[in-house]
C-alpha cells in the first residue's frame, strides 16, 4: 500500500515525496474534508491505506477518466446490493419448478435431492430462514424480505459510508473526486 501511495504521489505531485525524518518529528497535519461525518473520518484515519485502496478500486471500477461523481458511487453501491440480492434469490429460483414465484415444499425437496449433503443442508437452512411464517411455503413477499435481509447483512452501512465519503474528496470542487485528490489527502494522513 505504501508503494501505491508513493506511486500515486509521484504521479500527481511534481515535488519530491516528503522526507520521512520531517514527518517523524511532528505528527502529520490532518486535512480531511470538514464535511466528513465524524465516524467516517475516524475510520479513514484508523486505516488510511484501506480507504485509499477502496477509493482507487471505486474510481477505476466505476469512475470516468480517473475520477468519480457521487451518482456513479450510488450506482456502484446499488450494483453491489443487486449482486447480494441475486445471490440470495438464486437457490430459490433454481427450486421454483413451475416458475410461479412461490416455493412449495415439494419443489424445494426436489431441488434438495439433487444437491450434496452440504448443499442440501444449506438449502434447508435458507428455506427455514426465508419461510418467515413457517407454513412450508415461501411466498414472493417472504422471498423479497429474505433477499433484502441478505443485502442488509452483506452491505455493511459503514462500508457504504466509506464509499460515499470518496465523493467528499473533491478539493477543486469540480463535482468529482479524482485519484489525485484522494492521493493528496491521504499523503497528509499517511505520510510514510
Ligand atoms: Ca413454485
Ligand atoms: Ca411462508
Coordinates of C-alpha atoms and ligand atoms in Angstrom, one line a residue:
X1 CA 0.0 0.0 0.0
X2 CA 2.8 2.4 0.8
X3 CA 4.2 1.7 -2.6
X4 CA 0.9 2.5 -4.2
X5 CA 0.6 5.8 -2.2
X6 CA 4.1 6.7 -3.0
X7 CA 3.5 5.9 -6.7
X8 CA 0.3 8.0 -6.7
X9 CA 2.1 10.8 -5.0
X10 CA 4.9 10.7 -7.6
X11 CA 2.3 10.6 -10.4
X12 CA 0.3 13.5 -9.0
X13 CA 2.9 15.8 -7.3
X14 CA 5.8 17.4 -9.0
X15 CA 7.5 18.0 -5.7
X16 CA 9.7 15.2 -4.2
X17 CA 7.9 12.9 -1.7
X18 CA 8.1 14.4 1.9
X19 CA 11.2 13.5 3.8
X20 CA 10.4 10.8 6.4
X21 CA 12.6 12.5 9.0
X22 CA 10.4 15.6 9.0
X23 CA 7.3 13.6 9.3
X24 CA 8.6 11.7 12.2
X25 CA 9.5 14.9 14.1
X26 CA 5.9 16.2 14.1
X27 CA 2.5 14.5 13.9
X28 CA 1.0 14.7 10.4
X29 CA -1.3 17.5 9.7
X30 CA -4.9 16.2 9.3
X31 CA -6.6 17.9 6.4
X32 CA -9.6 15.6 5.9
X33 CA -12.6 17.4 4.4
X34 CA -14.5 19.1 7.3
X35 CA -17.8 17.8 5.9
X36 CA -16.9 14.1 6.5
X37 CA -19.2 12.5 9.2
X38 CA -17.1 12.1 12.3
X39 CA -17.3 8.3 12.4
X40 CA -16.3 8.1 8.8
X41 CA -13.3 10.5 9.4
X42 CA -12.3 8.2 12.3
X43 CA -12.5 5.1 10.1
X44 CA -10.3 6.8 7.4
X45 CA -7.7 7.9 9.9
X46 CA -7.6 4.5 11.5
X47 CA -6.9 2.8 8.2
X48 CA -5.9 5.4 5.5
X49 CA -4.3 2.7 3.4
X50 CA -7.6 0.7 3.3
X51 CA -9.5 3.9 2.3
X52 CA -7.0 4.7 -0.4
X53 CA -7.4 1.2 -1.8
X54 CA -11.1 1.3 -1.6
X55 CA -11.2 4.7 -3.3
X56 CA -8.8 3.6 -6.1
X57 CA -10.9 0.5 -6.8
X58 CA -14.1 2.5 -6.8
X59 CA -12.6 5.1 -9.2
X60 CA -11.0 2.5 -11.5
X61 CA -14.1 0.4 -11.5
X62 CA -16.9 2.9 -11.7
X63 CA -15.4 6.3 -12.4
X64 CA -14.5 8.1 -15.7
X65 CA -11.1 9.5 -16.6
X66 CA -9.6 8.8 -13.1
X67 CA -12.4 10.5 -11.2
X68 CA -15.9 9.7 -9.9
X69 CA -19.1 11.6 -9.3
X70 CA -21.5 11.0 -6.4
X71 CA -24.1 9.5 -8.8
X72 CA -21.6 6.9 -10.0
X73 CA -20.8 6.0 -6.4
X74 CA -24.6 5.4 -5.8
X75 CA -24.6 3.2 -8.9
X76 CA -21.7 1.2 -7.6
X77 CA -23.5 0.7 -4.2
X78 CA -26.7 -0.3 -6.0
X79 CA -24.8 -2.8 -8.1
X80 CA -23.3 -4.4 -5.0
X81 CA -26.7 -4.6 -3.4
X82 CA -28.2 -6.1 -6.6
X83 CA -25.4 -8.7 -6.6
X84 CA -26.2 -9.7 -2.9
X85 CA -29.9 -9.8 -3.7
X86 CA -29.5 -12.0 -6.7
X87 CA -27.1 -14.3 -4.7
X88 CA -29.8 -14.8 -2.0
X89 CA -32.6 -15.4 -4.6
X90 CA -30.7 -17.8 -6.8
X91 CA -31.2 -21.0 -4.7
X92 CA -34.9 -20.4 -4.7
X93 CA -35.1 -19.6 -8.4
X94 CA -33.4 -22.9 -9.1
X95 CA -36.1 -24.6 -7.0
X96 CA -39.1 -22.8 -8.4
X97 CA -40.0 -25.7 -10.8
X98 CA -43.3 -24.2 -12.0
X99 CA -41.9 -20.7 -12.2
X100 CA -44.8 -19.2 -10.3
X101 CA -42.6 -17.2 -7.9
X102 CA -43.7 -19.2 -4.9
X103 CA -41.8 -22.1 -3.4
X104 CA -43.8 -25.1 -2.3
X105 CA -42.2 -27.6 0.0
X106 CA -42.1 -30.4 -2.7
X107 CA -40.3 -28.0 -5.1
X108 CA -37.6 -27.4 -2.6
X109 CA -37.4 -31.1 -1.7
X110 CA -37.0 -32.0 -5.4
X111 CA -34.1 -29.5 -5.7
X112 CA -32.6 -30.6 -2.5
X113 CA -32.5 -34.2 -3.7
X114 CA -30.0 -33.2 -6.4
X115 CA -27.6 -31.5 -4.1
X116 CA -24.6 -32.7 -2.0
X117 CA -25.2 -33.1 1.7
X118 CA -23.6 -29.7 2.3
X119 CA -25.7 -28.1 -0.4
X120 CA -28.8 -29.7 0.9
X121 CA -28.1 -28.5 4.4
X122 CA -27.5 -25.0 3.1
X123 CA -30.8 -25.0 1.1
X124 CA -32.7 -26.3 4.2
X125 CA -31.3 -23.5 6.3
X126 CA -32.1 -20.9 3.6
X127 CA -35.7 -22.3 3.4
X128 CA -36.1 -22.0 7.2
X129 CA -34.8 -18.5 7.1
X130 CA -37.0 -17.4 4.2
X131 CA -40.2 -19.0 5.3
X132 CA -40.9 -16.4 7.9
X133 CA -44.3 -17.7 9.0
X134 CA -43.1 -21.4 8.8
X135 CA -46.1 -22.6 6.8
X136 CA -43.9 -24.6 4.5
X137 CA -44.5 -22.2 1.5
X138 CA -42.2 -19.3 0.6
X139 CA -44.3 -16.5 -0.9
X140 CA -42.9 -13.8 -3.2
X141 CA -43.2 -11.4 -0.2
X142 CA -41.2 -13.7 2.0
X143 CA -38.6 -14.2 -0.7
X144 CA -38.3 -10.5 -1.1
X145 CA -37.8 -9.9 2.6
X146 CA -35.3 -12.7 2.7
X147 CA -33.3 -11.2 -0.1
X148 CA -33.4 -7.7 1.4
X149 CA -32.2 -9.1 4.8
X150 CA -29.3 -10.8 2.9
X151 CA -28.5 -7.4 1.3
X152 CA -28.6 -5.7 4.7
X153 CA -26.2 -8.3 6.2
X154 CA -23.8 -8.2 3.3
X155 CA -23.7 -4.5 2.5
X156 CA -22.4 -3.0 5.8
X157 CA -23.6 0.6 6.4
X158 CA -20.1 1.6 7.4
X159 CA -18.6 0.3 4.1
X160 CA -21.2 2.2 2.1
X161 CA -20.5 5.3 4.2
X162 CA -16.8 5.0 3.3
X163 CA -17.7 4.6 -0.4
X164 CA -19.9 7.8 -0.2
X165 CA -17.1 9.6 1.6
X166 CA -14.9 9.3 -1.5
X167 CA -17.1 11.9 -3.2
X168 CA -16.2 14.4 -0.5
X169 CA -12.6 14.4 -1.5
X170 CA -13.3 17.0 -4.2
X171 CA -10.7 19.6 -3.4
X172 CA -11.2 21.6 -6.6
X173 CA -15.0 21.3 -6.3
X174 CA -15.5 20.2 -9.9
X175 CA -18.1 17.7 -8.8
X176 CA -15.9 14.6 -8.9
X177 CA -13.3 13.0 -6.7
X178 CA -10.1 12.1 -8.5
X179 CA -7.3 9.7 -7.8
X180 CA -5.0 12.7 -7.4
X181 CA -7.3 14.4 -4.9
X182 CA -7.5 11.2 -2.8
X183 CA -3.7 10.7 -3.0
X184 CA -3.1 14.3 -2.0
X185 CA -5.4 14.0 1.0
X186 CA -4.0 10.6 2.1
X187 CA -0.5 12.0 2.0
X188 CA -1.4 14.2 4.9
X189 CA -2.8 11.4 7.0
X190 CA -0.4 8.6 5.9
X191 CA 2.9 10.4 5.2
X192 CA 5.1 7.3 5.4
Ligands
LIG1 CA1 -43.3 -22.6 -7.5
LIG2 CA1 -44.3 -18.9 4.3

